[in-house]
mmCIF file of C-alpha atoms and ligand atoms in Angstrom:
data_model
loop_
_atom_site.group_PDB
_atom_site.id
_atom_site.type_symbol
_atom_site.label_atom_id
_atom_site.label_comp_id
_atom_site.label_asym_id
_atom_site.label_seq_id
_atom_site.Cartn_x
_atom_site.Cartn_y
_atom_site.Cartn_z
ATOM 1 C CA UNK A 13 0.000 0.000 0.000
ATOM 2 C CA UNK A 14 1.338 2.978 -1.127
ATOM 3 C CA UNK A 15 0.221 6.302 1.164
ATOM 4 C CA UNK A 16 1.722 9.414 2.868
ATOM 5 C CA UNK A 17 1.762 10.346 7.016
ATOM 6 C CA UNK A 18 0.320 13.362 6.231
ATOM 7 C CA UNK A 19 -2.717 11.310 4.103
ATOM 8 C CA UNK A 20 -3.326 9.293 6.803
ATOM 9 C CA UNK A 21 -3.236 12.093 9.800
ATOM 10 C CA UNK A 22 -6.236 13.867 7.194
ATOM 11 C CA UNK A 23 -8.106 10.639 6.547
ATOM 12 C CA UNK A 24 -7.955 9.898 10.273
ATOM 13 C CA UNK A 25 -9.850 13.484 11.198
ATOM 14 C CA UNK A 26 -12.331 12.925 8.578
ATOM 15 C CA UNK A 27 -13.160 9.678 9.591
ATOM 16 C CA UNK A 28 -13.617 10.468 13.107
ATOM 17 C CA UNK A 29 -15.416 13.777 12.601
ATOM 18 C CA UNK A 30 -17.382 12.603 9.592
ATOM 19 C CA UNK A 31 -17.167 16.286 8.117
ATOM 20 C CA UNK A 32 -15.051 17.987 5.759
ATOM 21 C CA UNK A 33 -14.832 20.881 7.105
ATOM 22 C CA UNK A 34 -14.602 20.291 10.116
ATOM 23 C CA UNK A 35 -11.580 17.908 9.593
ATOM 24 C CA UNK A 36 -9.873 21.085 7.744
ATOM 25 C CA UNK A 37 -10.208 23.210 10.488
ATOM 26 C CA UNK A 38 -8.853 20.792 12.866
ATOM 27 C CA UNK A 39 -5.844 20.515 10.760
ATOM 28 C CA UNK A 40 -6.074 24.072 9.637
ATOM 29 C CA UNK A 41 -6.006 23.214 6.211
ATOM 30 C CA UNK A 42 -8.770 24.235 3.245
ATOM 31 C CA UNK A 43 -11.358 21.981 2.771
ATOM 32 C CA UNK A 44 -10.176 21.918 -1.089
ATOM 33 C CA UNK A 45 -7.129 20.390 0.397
ATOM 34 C CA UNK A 46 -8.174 17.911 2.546
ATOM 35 C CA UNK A 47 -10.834 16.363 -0.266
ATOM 36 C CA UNK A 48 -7.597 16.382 -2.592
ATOM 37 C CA UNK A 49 -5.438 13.978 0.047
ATOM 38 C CA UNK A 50 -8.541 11.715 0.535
ATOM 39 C CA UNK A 51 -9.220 11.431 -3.296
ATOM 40 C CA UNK A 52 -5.499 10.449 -3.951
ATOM 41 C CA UNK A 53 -5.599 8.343 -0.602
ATOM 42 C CA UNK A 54 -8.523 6.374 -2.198
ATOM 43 C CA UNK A 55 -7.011 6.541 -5.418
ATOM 44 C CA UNK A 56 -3.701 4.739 -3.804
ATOM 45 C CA UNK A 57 -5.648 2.043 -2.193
ATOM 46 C CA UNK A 58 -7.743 1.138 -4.991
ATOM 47 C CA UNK A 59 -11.174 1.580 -3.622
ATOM 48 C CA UNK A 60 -13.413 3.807 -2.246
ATOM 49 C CA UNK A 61 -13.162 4.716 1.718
ATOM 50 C CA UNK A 62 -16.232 6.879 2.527
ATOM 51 C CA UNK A 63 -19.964 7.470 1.016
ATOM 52 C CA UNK A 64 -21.869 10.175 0.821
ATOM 53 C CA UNK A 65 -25.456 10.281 0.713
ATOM 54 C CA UNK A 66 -26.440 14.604 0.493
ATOM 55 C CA UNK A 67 -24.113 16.164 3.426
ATOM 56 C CA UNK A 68 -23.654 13.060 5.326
ATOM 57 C CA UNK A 69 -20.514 10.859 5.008
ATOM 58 C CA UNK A 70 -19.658 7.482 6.599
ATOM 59 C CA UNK A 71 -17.049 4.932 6.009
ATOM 60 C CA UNK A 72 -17.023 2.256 3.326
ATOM 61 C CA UNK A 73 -15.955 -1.193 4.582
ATOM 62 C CA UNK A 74 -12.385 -0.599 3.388
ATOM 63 C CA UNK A 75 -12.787 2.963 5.312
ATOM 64 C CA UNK A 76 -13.724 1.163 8.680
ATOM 65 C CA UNK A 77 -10.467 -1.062 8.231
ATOM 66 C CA UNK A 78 -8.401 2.027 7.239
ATOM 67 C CA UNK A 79 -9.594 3.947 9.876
ATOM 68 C CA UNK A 80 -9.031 1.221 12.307
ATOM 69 C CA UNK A 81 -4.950 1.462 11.353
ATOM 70 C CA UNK A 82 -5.188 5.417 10.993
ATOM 71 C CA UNK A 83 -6.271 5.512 14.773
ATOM 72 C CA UNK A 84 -3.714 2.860 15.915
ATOM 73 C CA UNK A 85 -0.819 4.992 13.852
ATOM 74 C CA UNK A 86 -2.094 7.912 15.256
ATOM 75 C CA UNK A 87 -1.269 7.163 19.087
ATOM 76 C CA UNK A 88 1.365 5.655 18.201
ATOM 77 C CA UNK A 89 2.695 9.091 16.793
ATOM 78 C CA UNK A 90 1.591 10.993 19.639
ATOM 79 C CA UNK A 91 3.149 8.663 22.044
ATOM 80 C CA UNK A 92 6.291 8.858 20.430
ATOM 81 C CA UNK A 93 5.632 12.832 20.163
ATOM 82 C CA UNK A 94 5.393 12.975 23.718
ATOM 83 C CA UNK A 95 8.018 10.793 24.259
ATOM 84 C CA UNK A 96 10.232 13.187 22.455
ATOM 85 C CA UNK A 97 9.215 15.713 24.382
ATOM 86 C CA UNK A 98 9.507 14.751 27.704
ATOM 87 C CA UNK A 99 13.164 13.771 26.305
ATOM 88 C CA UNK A 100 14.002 17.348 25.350
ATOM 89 C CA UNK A 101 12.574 18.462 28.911
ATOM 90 C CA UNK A 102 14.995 15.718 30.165
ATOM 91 C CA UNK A 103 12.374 14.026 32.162
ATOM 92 C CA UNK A 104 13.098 10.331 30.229
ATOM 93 C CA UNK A 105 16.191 9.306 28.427
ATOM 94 C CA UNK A 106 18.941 7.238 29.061
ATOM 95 C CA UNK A 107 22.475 8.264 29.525
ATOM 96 C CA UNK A 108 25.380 5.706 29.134
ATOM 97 C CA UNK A 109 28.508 6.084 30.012
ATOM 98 C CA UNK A 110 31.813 4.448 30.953
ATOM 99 C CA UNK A 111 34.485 5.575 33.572
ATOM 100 C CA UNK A 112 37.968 4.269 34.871
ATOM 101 C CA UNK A 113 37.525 2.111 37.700
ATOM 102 C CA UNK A 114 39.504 4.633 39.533
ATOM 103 C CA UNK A 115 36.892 7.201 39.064
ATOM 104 C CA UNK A 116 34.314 5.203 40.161
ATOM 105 C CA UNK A 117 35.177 6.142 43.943
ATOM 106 C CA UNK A 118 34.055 9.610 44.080
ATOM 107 C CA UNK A 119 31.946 9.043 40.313
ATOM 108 C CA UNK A 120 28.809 7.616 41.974
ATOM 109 C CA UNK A 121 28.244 10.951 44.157
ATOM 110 C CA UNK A 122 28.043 12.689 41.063
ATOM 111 C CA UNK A 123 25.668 10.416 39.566
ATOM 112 C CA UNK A 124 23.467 10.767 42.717
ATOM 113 C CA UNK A 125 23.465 15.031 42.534
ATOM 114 C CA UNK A 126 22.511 14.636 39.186
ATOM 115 C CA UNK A 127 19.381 12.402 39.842
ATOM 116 C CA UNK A 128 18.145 13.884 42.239
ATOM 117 C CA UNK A 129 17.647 16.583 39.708
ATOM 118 C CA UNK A 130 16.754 14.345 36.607
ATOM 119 C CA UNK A 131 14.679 11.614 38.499
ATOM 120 C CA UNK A 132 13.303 9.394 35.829
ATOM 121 C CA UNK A 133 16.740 8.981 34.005
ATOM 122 C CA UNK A 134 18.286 5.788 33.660
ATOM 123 C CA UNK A 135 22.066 5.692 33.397
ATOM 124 C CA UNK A 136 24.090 2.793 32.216
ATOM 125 C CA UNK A 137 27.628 2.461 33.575
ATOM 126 C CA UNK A 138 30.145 0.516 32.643
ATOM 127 C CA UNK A 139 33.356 0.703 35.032
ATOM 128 C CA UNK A 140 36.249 -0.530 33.111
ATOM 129 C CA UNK A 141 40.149 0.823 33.109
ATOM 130 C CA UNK A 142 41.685 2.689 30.628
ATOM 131 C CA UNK A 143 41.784 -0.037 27.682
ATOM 132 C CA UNK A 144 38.374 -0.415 28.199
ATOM 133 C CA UNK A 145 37.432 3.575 27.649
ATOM 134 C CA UNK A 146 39.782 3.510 24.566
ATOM 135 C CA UNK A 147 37.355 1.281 23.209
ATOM 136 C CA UNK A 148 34.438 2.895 23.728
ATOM 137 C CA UNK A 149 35.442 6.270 22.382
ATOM 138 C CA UNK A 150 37.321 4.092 18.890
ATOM 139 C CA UNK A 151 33.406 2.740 18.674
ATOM 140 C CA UNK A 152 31.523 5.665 19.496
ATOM 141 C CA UNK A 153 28.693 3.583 21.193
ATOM 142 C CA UNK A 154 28.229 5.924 24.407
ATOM 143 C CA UNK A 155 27.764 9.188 25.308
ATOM 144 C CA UNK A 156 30.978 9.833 27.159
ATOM 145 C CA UNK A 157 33.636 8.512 29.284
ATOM 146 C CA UNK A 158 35.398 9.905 32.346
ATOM 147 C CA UNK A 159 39.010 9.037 32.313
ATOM 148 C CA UNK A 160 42.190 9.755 33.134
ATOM 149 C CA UNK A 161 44.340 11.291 30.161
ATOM 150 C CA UNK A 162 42.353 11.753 26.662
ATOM 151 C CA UNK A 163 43.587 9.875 23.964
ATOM 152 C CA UNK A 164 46.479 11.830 21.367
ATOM 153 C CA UNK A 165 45.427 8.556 18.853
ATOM 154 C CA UNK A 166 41.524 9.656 18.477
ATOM 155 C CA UNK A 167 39.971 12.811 18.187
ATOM 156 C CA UNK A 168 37.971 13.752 20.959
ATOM 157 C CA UNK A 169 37.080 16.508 23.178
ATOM 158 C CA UNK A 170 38.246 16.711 26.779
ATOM 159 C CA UNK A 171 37.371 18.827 29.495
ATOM 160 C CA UNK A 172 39.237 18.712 32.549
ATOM 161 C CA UNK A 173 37.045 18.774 35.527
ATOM 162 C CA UNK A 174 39.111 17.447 38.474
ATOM 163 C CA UNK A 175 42.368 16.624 39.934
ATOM 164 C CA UNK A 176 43.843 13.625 39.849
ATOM 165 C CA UNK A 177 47.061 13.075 42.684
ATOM 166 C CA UNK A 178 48.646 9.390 42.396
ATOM 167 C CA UNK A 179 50.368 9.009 45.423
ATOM 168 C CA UNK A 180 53.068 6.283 47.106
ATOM 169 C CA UNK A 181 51.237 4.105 49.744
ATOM 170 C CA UNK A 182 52.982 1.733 52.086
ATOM 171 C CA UNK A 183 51.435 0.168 55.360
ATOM 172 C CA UNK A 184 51.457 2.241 58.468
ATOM 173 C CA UNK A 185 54.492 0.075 59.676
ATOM 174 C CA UNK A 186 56.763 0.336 57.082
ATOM 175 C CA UNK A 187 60.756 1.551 57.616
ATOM 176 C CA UNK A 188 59.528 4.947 55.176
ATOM 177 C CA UNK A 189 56.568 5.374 56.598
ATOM 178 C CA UNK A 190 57.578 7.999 59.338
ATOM 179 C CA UNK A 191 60.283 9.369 56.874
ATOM 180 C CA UNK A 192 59.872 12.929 55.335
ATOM 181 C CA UNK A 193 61.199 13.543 52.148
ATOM 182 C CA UNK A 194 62.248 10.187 50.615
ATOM 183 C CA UNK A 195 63.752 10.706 47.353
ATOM 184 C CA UNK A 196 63.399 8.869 44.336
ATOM 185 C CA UNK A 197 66.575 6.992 44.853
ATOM 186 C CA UNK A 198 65.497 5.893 48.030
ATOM 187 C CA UNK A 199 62.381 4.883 46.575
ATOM 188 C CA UNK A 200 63.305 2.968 43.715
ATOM 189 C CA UNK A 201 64.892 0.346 46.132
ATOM 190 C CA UNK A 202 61.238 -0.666 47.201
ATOM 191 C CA UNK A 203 58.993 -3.108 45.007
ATOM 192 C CA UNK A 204 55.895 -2.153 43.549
ATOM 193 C CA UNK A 205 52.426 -3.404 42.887
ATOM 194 C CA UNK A 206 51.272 -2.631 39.798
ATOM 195 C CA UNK A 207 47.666 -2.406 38.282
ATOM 196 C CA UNK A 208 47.346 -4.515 34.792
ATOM 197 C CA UNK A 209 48.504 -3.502 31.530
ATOM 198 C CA UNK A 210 46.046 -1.381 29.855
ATOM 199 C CA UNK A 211 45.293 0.697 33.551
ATOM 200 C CA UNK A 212 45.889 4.505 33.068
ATOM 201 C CA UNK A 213 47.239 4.775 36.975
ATOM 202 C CA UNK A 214 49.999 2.364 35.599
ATOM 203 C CA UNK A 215 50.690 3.769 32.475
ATOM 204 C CA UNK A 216 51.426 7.211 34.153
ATOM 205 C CA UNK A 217 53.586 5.703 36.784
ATOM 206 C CA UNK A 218 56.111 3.788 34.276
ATOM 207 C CA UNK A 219 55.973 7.358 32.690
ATOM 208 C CA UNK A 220 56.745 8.872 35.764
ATOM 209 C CA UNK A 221 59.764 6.863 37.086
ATOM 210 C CA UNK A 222 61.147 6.823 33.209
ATOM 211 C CA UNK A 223 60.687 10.867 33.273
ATOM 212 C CA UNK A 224 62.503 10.865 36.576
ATOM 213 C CA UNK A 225 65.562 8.523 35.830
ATOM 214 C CA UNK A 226 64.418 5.952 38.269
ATOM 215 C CA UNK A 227 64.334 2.472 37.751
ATOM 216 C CA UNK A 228 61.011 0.872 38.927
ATOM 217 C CA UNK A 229 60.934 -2.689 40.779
ATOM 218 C CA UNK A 230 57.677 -4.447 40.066
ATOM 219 C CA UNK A 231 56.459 -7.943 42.268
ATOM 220 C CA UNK A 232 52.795 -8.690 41.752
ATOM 221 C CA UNK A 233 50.318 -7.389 39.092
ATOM 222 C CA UNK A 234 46.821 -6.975 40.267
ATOM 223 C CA UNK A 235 43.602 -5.523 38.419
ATOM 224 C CA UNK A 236 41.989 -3.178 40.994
ATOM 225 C CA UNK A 237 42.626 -0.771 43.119
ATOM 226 C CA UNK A 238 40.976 -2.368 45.923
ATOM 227 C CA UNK A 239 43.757 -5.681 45.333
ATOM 228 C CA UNK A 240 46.379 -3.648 45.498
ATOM 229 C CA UNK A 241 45.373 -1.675 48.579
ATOM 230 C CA UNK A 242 44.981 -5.250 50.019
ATOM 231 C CA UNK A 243 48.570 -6.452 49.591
ATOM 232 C CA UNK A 244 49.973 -3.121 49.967
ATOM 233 C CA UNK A 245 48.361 -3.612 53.373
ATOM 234 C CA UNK A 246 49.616 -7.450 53.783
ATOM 235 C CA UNK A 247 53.065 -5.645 53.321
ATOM 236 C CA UNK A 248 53.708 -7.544 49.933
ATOM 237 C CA UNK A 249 55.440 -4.292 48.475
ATOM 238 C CA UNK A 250 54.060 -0.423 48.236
ATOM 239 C CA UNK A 251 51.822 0.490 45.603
ATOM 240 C CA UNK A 252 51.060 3.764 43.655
ATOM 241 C CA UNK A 253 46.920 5.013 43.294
ATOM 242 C CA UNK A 254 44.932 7.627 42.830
ATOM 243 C CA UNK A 255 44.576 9.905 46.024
ATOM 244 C CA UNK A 256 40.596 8.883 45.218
ATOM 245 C CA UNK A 257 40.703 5.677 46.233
ATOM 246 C CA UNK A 258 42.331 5.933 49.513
ATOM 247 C CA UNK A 259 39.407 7.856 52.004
ATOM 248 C CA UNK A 260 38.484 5.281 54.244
ATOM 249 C CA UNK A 261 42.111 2.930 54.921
ATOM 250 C CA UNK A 262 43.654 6.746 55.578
ATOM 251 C CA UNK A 263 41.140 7.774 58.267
ATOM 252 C CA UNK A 264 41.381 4.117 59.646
ATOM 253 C CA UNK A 265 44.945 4.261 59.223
ATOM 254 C CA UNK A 266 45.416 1.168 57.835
ATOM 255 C CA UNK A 267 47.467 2.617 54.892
ATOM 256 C CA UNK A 268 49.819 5.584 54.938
ATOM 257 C CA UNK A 269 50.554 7.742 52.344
ATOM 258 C CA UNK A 270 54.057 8.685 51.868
ATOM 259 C CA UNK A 271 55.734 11.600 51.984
ATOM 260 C CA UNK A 272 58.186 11.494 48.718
ATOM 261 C CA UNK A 273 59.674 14.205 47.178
ATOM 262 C CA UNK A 274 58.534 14.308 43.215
ATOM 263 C CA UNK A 275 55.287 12.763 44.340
ATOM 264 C CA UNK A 276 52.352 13.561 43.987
ATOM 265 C CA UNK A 277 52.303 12.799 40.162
ATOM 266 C CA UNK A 278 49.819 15.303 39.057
ATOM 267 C CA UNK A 279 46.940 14.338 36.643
ATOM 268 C CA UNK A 280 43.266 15.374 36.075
ATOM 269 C CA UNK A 281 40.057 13.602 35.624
ATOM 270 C CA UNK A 282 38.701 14.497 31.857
ATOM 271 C CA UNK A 283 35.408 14.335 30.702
ATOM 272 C CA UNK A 284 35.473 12.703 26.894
ATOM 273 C CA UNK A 285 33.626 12.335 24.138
ATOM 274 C CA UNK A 286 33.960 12.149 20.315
ATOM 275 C CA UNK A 287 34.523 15.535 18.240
ATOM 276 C CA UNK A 288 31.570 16.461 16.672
ATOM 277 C CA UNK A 289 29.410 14.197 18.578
ATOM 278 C CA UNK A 290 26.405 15.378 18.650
ATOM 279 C CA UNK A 291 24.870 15.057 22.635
ATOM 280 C CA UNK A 292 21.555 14.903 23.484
ATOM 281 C CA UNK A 293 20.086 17.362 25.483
ATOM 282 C CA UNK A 294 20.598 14.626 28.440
ATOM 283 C CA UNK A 295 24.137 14.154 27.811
ATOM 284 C CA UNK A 296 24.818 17.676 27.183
ATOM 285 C CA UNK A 297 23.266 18.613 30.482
ATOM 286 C CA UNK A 298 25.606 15.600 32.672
ATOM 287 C CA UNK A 299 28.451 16.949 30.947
ATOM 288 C CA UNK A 300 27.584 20.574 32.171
ATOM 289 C CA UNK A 301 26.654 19.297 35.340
ATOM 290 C CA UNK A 302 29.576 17.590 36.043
ATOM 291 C CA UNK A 303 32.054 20.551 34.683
ATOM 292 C CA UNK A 304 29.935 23.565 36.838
ATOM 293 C CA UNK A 305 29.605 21.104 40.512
ATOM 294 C CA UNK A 306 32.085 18.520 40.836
ATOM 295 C CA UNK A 307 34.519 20.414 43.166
ATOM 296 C CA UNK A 308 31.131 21.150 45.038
ATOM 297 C CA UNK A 309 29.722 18.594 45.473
ATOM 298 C CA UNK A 310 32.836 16.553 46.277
ATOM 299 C CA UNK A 311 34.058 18.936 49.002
ATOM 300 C CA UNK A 312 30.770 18.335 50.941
HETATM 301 P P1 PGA B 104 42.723 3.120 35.535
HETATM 302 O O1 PGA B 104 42.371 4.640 35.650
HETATM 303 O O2 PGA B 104 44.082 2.981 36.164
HETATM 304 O O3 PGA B 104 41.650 2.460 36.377
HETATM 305 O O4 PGA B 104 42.755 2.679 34.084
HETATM 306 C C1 PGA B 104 42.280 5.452 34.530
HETATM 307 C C2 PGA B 104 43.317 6.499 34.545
HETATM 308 O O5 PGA B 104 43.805 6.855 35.629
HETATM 309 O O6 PGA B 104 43.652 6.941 33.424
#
């Protein structure tokens, strides 16, 4: 079958109002024009859709059918319509993004704010390390990622929003632990935990000891934060994280940061997405969000 939206929207009106004109008005079009869409409507289907009999119209057989469909289409449109709409007054619409695990410990208060303010979102997360975000952003399939350095191989836009200390922890018993000022010398005699290939935090550390000249002794390799924080406690060798991660084993002192001279290694959280991707008015809105209140809300 072979007919237009804009067909059916007119065929619809006449065959609920069962008037002409009245159907124009409605759709505030003339009544020569809305006769001209149903003849060609009819004229596409093959048979006739309404009769009239002096000034009153009704529906043919094939018009009840049609009509049937036209009023089924018809909420369908104005669901979706209002769908739409509630989607541009951010009231629906889903927001997916993907952070470094690392930025997962202060990420979910963020998320919070910004529900309270956009209840009926749904966000899907995906907390991966850096690898991970690199291959969201190569396949474009969310709407951004918070991580640690932006790519130089893709071109995206980055916003820093936050800062990002990676500092030296040992357990509170260890020789350095009451020490101030170790060097790097000093330091490079101790073995090191490291986070997997593929983990920003461990990218910028081999960067960091190769900028400084200092060799770096690894032991174990462990994929979180939270395992290395573990066997840096167990006293299986010191390890090097994000100042984010550390909150609660500092306050119970069950990990100390130390106090070494080059350190901390200074980074930023970015906010990333494509260039040229076009948002949605949801994703546009987190990104704000999270640019104008994250020091905010995070102080609190
Ligand atoms: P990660 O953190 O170590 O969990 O990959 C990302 C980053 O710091 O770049």
């Amino acid at each position: 079958m072979n007919l237009t939206l804009r067909q059916l929207r007119v065929f619809e009106a006449v065959g609920r109002l069962k008037n002409f004109t009245r159907a124009a008005e409605e759709l505030h079009l003339s009544q020569p024009a809305v006769s001209m869409q149903i003849k060609q409507l009819e004229s596409n289907v093959g048979l006739a859709l309404f009769d009239q009999v002096g000034k009153k119209i009704s529906l043919t057989a094939a018009g009840h059918e049609m009509y049937q469909m036209s009023r089924i289409i018809d909420n369908q449109l104005n669901e979706t319509e209002q769908i739409l709409e509630d989607m541009k007054g951010f009231r629906h619409g889903r927001l997916i993004i993907a952070v470094a695990s690392t930025a997962n410990y202060f990420a979910p208060k963020l998320y919070a704010a910004f529900k309270r303010e956009y209840a009926a979102i749904t966000l899907n997360l995906d907390v991966t390390n850096r690898e991970g975000l690199l291959a969201h952003l190569e396949s474009n399939d969310l709407d951004m990622v918070i991580m640690g350095l932006p790519p130089k191989e893709l071109d995206v836009e980055a916003q820093a929003f936050l800062d990002n200390p990676l500092v030296v922890i040992a357990p509170p018993g260890h020789p350095l632990a009451a020490q101030e000022r170790i060097n790097m010398e000093r330091l490079q005699e101790e073995t090191f935990i490291m986070r997997e290939p593929g983990s920003g935090t461990r990218i910028a550390m081999e960067r960091f000891f190769a900028e400084q000249g200092a060799e770096l002794t690894t032991g174990m390799e462990m994929s979180s934060n939270e395992a290395i924080k573990q066997a840096v406690q167990a006293g299986l060798g010191l390890g090097i994280v994000s100042l984010h991660t550390l909150e609660m084993e500092i306050d119970s002192n069950r990990l100390v940061v130390l106090d070494v001279d080059a350190f901390p290694i200074l980074r930023h959280w970015y906010i990333v997405h494509r260039k040229g991707k076009r948002l949605s008015p949801l994703a546009q809105a987190f990104k704000e969000f999270i640019l104008g209140n994250t020091k905010n809300l995070l102080q609190k």
